[in-house]
CSV table of C-alpha atoms in Angstrom, one decimal:
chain,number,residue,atom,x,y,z
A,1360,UNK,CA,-18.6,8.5,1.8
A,1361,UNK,CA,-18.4,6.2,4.5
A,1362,UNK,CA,-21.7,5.6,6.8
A,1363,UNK,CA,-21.0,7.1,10.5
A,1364,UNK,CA,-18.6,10.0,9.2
A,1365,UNK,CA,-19.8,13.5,9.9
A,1366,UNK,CA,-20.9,15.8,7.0
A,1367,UNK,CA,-18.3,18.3,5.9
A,1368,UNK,CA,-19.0,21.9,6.2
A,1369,UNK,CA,-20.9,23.7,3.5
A,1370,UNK,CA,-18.0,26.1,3.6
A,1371,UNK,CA,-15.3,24.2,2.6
A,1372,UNK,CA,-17.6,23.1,-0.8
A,1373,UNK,CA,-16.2,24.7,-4.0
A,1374,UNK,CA,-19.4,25.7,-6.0
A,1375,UNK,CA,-21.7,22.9,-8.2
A,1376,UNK,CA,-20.2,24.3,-11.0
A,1377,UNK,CA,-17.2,23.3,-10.0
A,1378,UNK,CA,-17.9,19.6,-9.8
A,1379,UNK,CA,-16.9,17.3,-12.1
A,1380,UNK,CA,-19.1,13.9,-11.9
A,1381,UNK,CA,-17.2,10.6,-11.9
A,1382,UNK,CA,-17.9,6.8,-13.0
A,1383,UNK,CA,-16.5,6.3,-9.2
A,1384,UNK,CA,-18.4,8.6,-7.7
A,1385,UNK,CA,-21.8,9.4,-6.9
A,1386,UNK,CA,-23.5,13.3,-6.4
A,1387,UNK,CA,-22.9,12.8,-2.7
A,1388,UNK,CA,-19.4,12.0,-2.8
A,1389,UNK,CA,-18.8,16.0,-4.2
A,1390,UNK,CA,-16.4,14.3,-6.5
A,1391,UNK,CA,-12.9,15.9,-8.0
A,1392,UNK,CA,-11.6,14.3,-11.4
A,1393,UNK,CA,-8.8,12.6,-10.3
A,1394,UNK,CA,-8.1,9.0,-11.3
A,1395,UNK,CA,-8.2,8.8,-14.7
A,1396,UNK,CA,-11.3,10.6,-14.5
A,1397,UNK,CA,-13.3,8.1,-13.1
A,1398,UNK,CA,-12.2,8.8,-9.4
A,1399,UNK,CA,-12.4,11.5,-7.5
A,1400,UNK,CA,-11.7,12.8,-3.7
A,1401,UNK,CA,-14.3,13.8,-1.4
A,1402,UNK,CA,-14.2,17.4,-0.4
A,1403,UNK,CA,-12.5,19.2,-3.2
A,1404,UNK,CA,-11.3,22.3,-1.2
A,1405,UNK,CA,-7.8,23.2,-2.8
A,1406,UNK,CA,-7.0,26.5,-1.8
A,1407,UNK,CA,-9.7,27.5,0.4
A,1408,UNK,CA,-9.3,25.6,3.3
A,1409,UNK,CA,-7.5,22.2,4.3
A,1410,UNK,CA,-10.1,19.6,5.1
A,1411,UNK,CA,-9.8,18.4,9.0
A,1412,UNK,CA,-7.7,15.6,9.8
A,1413,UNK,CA,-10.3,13.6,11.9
A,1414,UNK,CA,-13.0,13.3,8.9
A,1415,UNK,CA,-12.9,9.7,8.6
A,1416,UNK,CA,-11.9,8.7,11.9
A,1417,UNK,CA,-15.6,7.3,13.0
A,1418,UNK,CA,-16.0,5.2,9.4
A,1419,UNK,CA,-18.1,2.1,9.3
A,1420,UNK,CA,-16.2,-0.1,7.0
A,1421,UNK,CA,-19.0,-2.2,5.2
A,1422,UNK,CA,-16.9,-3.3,1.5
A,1423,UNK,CA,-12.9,-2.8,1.1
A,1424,UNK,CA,-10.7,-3.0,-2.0
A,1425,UNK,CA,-7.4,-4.0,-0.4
A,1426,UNK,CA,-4.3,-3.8,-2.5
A,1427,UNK,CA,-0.9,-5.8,-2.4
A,1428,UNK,CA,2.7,-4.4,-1.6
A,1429,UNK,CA,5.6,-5.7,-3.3
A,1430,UNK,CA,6.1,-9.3,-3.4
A,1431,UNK,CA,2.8,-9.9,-4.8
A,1432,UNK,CA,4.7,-10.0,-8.6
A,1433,UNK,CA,5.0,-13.0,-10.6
A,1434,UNK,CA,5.2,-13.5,-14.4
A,1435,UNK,CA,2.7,-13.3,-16.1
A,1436,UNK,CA,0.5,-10.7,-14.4
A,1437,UNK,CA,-0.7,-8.2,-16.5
A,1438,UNK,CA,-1.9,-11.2,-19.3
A,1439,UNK,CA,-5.3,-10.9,-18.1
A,1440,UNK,CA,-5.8,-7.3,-18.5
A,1441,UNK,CA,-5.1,-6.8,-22.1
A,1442,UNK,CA,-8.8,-8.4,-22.7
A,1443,UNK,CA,-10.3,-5.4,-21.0
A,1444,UNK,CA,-9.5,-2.1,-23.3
A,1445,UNK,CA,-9.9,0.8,-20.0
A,1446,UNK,CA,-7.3,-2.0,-18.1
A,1447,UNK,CA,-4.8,-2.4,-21.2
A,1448,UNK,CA,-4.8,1.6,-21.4
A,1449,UNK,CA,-3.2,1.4,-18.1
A,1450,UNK,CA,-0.2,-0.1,-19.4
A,1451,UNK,CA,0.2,2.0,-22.2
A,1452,UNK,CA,0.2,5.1,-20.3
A,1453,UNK,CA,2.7,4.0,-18.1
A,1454,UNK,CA,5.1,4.0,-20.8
A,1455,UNK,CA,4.8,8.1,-21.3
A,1456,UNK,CA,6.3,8.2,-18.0
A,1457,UNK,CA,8.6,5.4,-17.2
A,1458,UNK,CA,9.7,5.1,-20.9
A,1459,UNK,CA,12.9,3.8,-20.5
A,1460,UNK,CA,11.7,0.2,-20.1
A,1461,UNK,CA,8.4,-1.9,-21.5
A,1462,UNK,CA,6.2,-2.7,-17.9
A,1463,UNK,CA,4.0,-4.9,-19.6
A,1464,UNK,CA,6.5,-6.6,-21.3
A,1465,UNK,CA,8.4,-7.3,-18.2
A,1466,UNK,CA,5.4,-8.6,-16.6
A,1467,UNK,CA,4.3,-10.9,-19.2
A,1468,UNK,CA,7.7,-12.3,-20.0
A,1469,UNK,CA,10.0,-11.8,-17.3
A,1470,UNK,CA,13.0,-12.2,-16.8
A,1471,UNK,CA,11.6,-13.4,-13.2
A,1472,UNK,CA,14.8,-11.2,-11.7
A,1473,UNK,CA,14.2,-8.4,-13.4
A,1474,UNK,CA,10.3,-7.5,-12.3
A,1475,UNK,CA,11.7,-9.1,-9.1
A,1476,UNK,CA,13.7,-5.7,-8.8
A,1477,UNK,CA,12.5,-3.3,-6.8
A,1478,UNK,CA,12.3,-0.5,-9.1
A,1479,UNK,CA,10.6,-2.3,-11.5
A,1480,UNK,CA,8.2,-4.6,-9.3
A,1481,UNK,CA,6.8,-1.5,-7.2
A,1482,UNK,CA,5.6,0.4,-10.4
A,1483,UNK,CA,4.6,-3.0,-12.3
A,1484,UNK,CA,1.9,-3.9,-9.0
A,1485,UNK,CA,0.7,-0.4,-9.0
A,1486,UNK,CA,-0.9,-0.9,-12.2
A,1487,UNK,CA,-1.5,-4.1,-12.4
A,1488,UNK,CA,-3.5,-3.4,-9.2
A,1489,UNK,CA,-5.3,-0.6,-10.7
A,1490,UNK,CA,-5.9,-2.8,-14.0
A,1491,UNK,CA,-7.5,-5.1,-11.4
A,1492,UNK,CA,-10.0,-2.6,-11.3
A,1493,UNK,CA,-10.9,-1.8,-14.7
A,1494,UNK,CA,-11.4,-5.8,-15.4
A,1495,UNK,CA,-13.5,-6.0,-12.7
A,1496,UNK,CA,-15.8,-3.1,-13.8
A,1497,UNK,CA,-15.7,-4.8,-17.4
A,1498,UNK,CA,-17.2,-8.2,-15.8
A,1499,UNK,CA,-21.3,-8.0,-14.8
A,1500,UNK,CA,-21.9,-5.9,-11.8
A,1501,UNK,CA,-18.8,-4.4,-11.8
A,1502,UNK,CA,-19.5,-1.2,-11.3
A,1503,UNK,CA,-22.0,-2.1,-8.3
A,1504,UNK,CA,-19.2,-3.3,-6.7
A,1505,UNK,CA,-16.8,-0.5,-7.2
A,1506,UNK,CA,-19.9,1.7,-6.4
A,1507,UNK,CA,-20.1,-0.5,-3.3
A,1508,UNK,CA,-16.7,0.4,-1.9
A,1509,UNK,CA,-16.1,2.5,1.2
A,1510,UNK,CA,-13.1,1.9,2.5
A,1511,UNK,CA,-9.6,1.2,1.2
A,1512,UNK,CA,-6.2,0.1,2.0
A,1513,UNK,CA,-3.0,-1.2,0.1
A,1514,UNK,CA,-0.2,-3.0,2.4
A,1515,UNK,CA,2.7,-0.8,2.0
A,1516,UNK,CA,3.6,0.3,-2.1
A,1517,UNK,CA,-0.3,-0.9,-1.6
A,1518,UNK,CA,-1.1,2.2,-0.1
A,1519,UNK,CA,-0.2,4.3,-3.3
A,1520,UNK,CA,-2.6,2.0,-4.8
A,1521,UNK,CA,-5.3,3.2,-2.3
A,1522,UNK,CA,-4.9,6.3,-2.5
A,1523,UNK,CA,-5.2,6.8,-6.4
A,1524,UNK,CA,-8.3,4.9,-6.5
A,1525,UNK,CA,-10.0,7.1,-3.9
A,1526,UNK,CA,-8.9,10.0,-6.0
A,1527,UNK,CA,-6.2,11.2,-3.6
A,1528,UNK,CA,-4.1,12.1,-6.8
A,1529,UNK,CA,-4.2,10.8,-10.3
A,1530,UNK,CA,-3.3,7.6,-11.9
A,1531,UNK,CA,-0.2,9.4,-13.3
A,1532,UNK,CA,1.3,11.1,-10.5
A,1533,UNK,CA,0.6,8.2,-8.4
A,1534,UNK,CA,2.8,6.2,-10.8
A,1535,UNK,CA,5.8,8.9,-10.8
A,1536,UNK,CA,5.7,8.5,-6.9
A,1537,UNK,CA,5.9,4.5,-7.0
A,1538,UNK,CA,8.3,4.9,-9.6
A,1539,UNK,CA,10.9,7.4,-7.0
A,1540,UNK,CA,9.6,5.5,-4.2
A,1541,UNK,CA,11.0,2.3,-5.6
A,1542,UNK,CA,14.6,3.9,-7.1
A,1543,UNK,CA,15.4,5.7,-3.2
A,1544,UNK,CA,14.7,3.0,-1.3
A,1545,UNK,CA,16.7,0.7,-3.1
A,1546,UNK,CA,19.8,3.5,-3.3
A,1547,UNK,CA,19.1,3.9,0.3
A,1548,UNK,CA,19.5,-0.3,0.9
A,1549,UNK,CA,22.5,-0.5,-1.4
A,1550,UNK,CA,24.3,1.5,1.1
A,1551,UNK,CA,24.3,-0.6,3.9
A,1552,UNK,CA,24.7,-4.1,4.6
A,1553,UNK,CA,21.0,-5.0,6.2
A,1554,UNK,CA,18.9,-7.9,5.5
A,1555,UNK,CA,15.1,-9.2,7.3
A,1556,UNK,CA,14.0,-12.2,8.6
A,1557,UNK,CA,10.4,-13.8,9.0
A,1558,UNK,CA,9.6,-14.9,12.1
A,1559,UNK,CA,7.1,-17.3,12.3
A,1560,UNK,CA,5.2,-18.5,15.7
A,1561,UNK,CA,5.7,-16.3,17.7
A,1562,UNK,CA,3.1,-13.3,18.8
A,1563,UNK,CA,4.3,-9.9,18.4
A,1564,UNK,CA,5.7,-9.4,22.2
A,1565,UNK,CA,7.3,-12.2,22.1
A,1566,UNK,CA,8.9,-11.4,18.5
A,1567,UNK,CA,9.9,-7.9,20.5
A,1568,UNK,CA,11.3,-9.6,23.2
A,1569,UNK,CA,13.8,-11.7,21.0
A,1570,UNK,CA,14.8,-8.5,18.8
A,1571,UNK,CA,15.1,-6.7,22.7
A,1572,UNK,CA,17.7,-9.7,23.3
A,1573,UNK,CA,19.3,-9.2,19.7
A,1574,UNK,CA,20.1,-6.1,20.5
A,1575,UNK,CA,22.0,-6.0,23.4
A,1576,UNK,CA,24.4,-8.0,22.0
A,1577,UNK,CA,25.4,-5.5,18.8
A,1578,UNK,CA,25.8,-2.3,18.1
A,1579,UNK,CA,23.6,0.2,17.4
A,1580,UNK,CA,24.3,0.0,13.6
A,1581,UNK,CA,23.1,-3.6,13.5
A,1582,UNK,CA,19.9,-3.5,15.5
A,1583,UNK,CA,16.7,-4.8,15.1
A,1584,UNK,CA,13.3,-4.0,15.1
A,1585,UNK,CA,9.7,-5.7,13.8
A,1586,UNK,CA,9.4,-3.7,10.3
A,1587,UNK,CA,6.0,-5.4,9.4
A,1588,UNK,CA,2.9,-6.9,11.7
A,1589,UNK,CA,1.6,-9.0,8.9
A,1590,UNK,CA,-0.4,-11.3,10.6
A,1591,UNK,CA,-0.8,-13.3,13.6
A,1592,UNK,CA,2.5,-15.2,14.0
A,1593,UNK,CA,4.0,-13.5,11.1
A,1594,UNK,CA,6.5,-10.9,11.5
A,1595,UNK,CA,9.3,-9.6,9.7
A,1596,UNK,CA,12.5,-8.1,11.7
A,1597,UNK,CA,14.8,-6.0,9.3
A,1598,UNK,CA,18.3,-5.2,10.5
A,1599,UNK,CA,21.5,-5.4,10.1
A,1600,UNK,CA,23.2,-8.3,9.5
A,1601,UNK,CA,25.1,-9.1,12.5
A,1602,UNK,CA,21.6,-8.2,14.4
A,1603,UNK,CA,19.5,-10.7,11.8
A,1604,UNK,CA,22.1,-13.4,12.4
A,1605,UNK,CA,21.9,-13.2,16.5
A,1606,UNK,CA,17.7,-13.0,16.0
A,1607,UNK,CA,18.2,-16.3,13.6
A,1608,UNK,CA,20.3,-17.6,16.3
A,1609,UNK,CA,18.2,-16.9,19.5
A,1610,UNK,CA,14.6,-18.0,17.7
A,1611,UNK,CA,14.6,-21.5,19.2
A,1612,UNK,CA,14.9,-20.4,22.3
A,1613,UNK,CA,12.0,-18.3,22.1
A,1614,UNK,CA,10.0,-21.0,20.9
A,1615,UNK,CA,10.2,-19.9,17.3
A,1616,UNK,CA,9.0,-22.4,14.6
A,1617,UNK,CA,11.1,-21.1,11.8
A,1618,UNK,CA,12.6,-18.3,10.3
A,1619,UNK,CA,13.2,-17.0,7.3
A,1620,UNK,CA,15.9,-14.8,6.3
A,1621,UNK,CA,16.3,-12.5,3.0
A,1622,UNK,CA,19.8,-10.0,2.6
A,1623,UNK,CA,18.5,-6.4,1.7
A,1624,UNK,CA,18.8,-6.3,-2.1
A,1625,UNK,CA,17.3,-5.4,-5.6
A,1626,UNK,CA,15.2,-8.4,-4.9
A,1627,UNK,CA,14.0,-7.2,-1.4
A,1628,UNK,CA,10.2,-6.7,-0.9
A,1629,UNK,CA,9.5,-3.2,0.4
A,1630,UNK,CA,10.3,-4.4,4.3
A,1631,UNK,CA,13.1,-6.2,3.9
A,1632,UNK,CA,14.8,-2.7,3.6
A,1633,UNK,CA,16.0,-1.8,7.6
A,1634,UNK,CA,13.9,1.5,8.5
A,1635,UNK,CA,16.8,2.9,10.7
A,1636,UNK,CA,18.8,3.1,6.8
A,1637,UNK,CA,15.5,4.4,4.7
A,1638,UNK,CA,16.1,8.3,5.8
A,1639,UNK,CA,17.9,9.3,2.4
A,1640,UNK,CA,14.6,7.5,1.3
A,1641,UNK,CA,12.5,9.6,3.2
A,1642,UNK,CA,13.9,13.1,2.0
A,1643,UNK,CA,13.3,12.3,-1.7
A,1644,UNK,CA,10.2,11.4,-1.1
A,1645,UNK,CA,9.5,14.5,1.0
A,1646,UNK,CA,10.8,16.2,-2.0
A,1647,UNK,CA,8.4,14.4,-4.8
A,1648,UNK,CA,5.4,15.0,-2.6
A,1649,UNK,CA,5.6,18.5,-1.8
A,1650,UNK,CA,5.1,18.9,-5.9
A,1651,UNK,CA,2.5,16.7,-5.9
A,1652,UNK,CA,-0.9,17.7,-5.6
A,1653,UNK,CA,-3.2,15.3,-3.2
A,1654,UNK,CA,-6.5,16.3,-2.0
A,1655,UNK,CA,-9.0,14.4,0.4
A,1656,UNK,CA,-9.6,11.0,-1.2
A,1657,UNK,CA,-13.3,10.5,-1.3
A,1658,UNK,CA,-13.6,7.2,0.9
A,1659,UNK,CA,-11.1,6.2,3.8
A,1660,UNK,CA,-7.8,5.4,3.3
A,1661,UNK,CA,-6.4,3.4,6.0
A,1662,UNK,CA,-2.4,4.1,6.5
A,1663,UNK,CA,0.1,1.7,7.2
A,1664,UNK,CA,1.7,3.7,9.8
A,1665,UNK,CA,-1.1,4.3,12.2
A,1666,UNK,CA,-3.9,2.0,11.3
A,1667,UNK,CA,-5.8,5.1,10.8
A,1668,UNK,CA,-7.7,6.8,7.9
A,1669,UNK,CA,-6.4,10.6,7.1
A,1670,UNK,CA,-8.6,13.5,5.2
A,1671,UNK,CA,-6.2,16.3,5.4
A,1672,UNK,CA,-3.6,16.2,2.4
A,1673,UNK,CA,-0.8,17.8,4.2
A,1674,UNK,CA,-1.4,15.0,6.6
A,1675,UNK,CA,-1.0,12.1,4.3
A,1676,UNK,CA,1.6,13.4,2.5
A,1677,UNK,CA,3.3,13.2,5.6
A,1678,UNK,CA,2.1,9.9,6.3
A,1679,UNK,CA,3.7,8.8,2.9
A,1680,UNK,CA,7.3,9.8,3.3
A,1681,UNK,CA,7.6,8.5,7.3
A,1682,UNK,CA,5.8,5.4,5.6
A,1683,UNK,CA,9.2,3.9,4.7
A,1684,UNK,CA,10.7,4.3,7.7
A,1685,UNK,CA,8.0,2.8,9.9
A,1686,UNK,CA,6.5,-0.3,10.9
A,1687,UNK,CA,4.1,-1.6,8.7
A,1688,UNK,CA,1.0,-2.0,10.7
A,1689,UNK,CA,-1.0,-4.4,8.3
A,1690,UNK,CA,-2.2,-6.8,11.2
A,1691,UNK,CA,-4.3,-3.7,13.2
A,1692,UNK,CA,-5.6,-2.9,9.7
A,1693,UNK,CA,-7.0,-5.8,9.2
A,1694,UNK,CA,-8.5,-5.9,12.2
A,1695,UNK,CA,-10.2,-3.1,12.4
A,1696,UNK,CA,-11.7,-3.2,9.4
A,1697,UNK,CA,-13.5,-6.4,10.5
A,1698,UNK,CA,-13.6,-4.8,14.0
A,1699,UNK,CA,-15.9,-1.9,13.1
A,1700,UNK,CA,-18.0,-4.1,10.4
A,1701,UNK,CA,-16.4,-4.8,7.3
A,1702,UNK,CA,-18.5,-7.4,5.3
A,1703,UNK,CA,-16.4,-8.0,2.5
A,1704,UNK,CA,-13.3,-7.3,0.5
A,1705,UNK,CA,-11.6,-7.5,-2.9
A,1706,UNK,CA,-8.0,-8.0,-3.1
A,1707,UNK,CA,-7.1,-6.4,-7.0
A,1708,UNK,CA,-4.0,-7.3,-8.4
A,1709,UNK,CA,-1.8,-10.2,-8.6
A,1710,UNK,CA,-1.3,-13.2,-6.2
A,1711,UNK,CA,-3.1,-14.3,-3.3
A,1712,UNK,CA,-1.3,-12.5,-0.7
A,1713,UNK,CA,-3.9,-10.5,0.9
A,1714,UNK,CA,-6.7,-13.1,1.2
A,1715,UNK,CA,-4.1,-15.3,3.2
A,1716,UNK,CA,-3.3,-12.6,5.4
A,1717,UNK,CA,-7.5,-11.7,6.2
A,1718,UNK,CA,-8.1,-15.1,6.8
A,1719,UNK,CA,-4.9,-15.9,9.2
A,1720,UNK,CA,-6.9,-12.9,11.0
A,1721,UNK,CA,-10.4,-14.4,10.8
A,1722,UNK,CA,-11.3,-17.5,9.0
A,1723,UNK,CA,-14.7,-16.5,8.4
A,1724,UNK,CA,-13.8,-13.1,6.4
A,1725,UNK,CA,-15.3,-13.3,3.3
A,1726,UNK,CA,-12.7,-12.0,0.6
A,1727,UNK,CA,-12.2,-12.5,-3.2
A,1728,UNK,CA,-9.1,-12.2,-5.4
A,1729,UNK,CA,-9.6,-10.1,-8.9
A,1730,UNK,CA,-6.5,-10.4,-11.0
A,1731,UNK,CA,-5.6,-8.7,-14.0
């Protein structure tokens, strides 16, 4: 549990016989099986009561597993995992519920355009995140580590990450969710001719200001908007086209030093999809999450949409489904983790992504990569 968070009421406790003791969890955390059975969520209440919304809002952040979002793939990833038996697993149960393709084949052989895909690539980094995590605990003081954490965050498909390793759900429904999450948005980009562009230089007003000049130039089916505040003078603006191609073409004048531009495809990361064209996306996922059972993960889980840590399932199942339709707020994640007192973090999974991203924020974070 994280230090400065009030103590839940005895009443919303299920009884000691109840709880089921996890290799995540200590006594304190009242642990749920969850995870594999080695997480577990903090206040088990299922039907007696929901847990309140505000739990985690006061948590003092002191060691962070951070987990990539799509884009993070590359050939290859996976290799490391098949050394570490509990990581390997992971792979193998995918297949009872994917089954149509190989995962770890994909990600050890490629093709390169194929785990590029969306529907593939989302799925593949959600357990080769989580693999992350079992090598990890395989190495010396592993488990310390892992026992360490009290906070956690993914950047977008990331989040999904989080979640299932603060016990939120389990491994496998976590996977199902990735898996749908992946096949709507992509449906949902297919229909419409939309691409995103990185804007690099700028600050985020002035990133607003040139999507505010974009726009009043096209119509409302082409405009722009930031879809992701990665990082200090990073941004990505998802539109479309006719709005990407009038931000391309005003950037100089706004003092831009480059950009960037990707057309919305089965290639795409996650926001490179236009939000204002990810509502089919959203009521599929509404769909999927109203049959899936999520409790109160047992640490903070920071959301993408508000910067803020949610307790109350109903709440993040919510969160979830607008998730896709909403700027990514990565940069005020970042920042207030290190804000309120973050020490250190992990980023598990493949690539290097997250560790440029904490220290375009603050060179002096101290972060470490574990791949799998």
């Amino acid at each position: 549990m994280a230090s400065g968070a009030a103590a839940p009421s005895l009443a919303l406790l299920p009884p000691v016989s109840e709880l089921k003791l996890s290799r995540f969890c200590p006594v304190r955390s009242f642990p749920r099986n969850a995870w594999r059975s080695r997480a577990c969520a903090g206040v088990a209440v299922g039907s007696r009561a929901s847990a309140a919304d505000s739990f985690f809002l006061d948590y003092k952040p002191t060691n962070a597993f951070l987990f990539p979002g799509q884009g993070a793939q590359a050939v290859g990833m996976g290799a490391v995992a098949q050394s570490v038996q509990a990581a390997a697993d992971l792979f193998q149960e995918q297949m009872t519920f994917l089954g149509s393709y190989d995962l770890l084949n994909i990600c050890l052989n490629g093709p390169k355009e194929k785990l590029d895909s969306t529907v593939i690539s989302q799925p593949a980094i959600y357990v080769a995140s989580l693999a992350a995590v079992e090598v990890l605990r395989a190495r010396d003081g592993g488990q310390d580590i892992i026992d360490s954490i009290d906070v956690t965050c993914g950047l977008s498909l990331g989040e999904y990450t989080a979640l299932s390793f603060a016990g939120a759900f389990s491994f496998e429904d976590g996977l199902k969710l990735v898996k749908l999450r992946g096949e709507a948005m992509q449906d949902a980009a297919d229909a419409a001719q939309s691409g995103m562009v990185s804007v690099i230089g700028l600050d985020s007003e002035k990133v607003q200001l040139l999507c505010d000049a974009a726009n009043e130039e096209v119509e409302e089916k082409d405009k722009v908007h930031i879809a992701n505040f990665l990082c200090p003078g990073n941004y990505a603006v998802s539109g479309g086209l006719k709005g990407i191609e009038a931000v391309e073409a005003k950037a100089k004048s706004f003092k831009a030093r480059m950009t960037n531009f990707q057309l919305a495809g089965p290639f795409s990361c996650c926001w490179c999809f236009p939000h204002q064209f990810m509502e089919p996306a959203v009521s599929r996922l509404e769909a999927a999450l109203a049959e899936t059972e999520i409790v109160t993960p047992r640490i903070p889980v920071i959301s993408n949409v508000d910067a803020q840590p949610h307790s109350d399932p109903e709440t993040i199942k919510r969160i979830l489904a607008r998730q896709v339709t909403s700027p990514v707020q990565w940069e005020s994640t970042v920042k207030s983790l290190l804000n309120n007192g973050l020490k250190k973090s992990y980023e598990l999974g493949p690539g290097k992504v997250i560790a440029g991203i904490v220290k375009r924020v603050d060179r002096a974070a101290e972060i470490e990569n574990i791949g799998a």
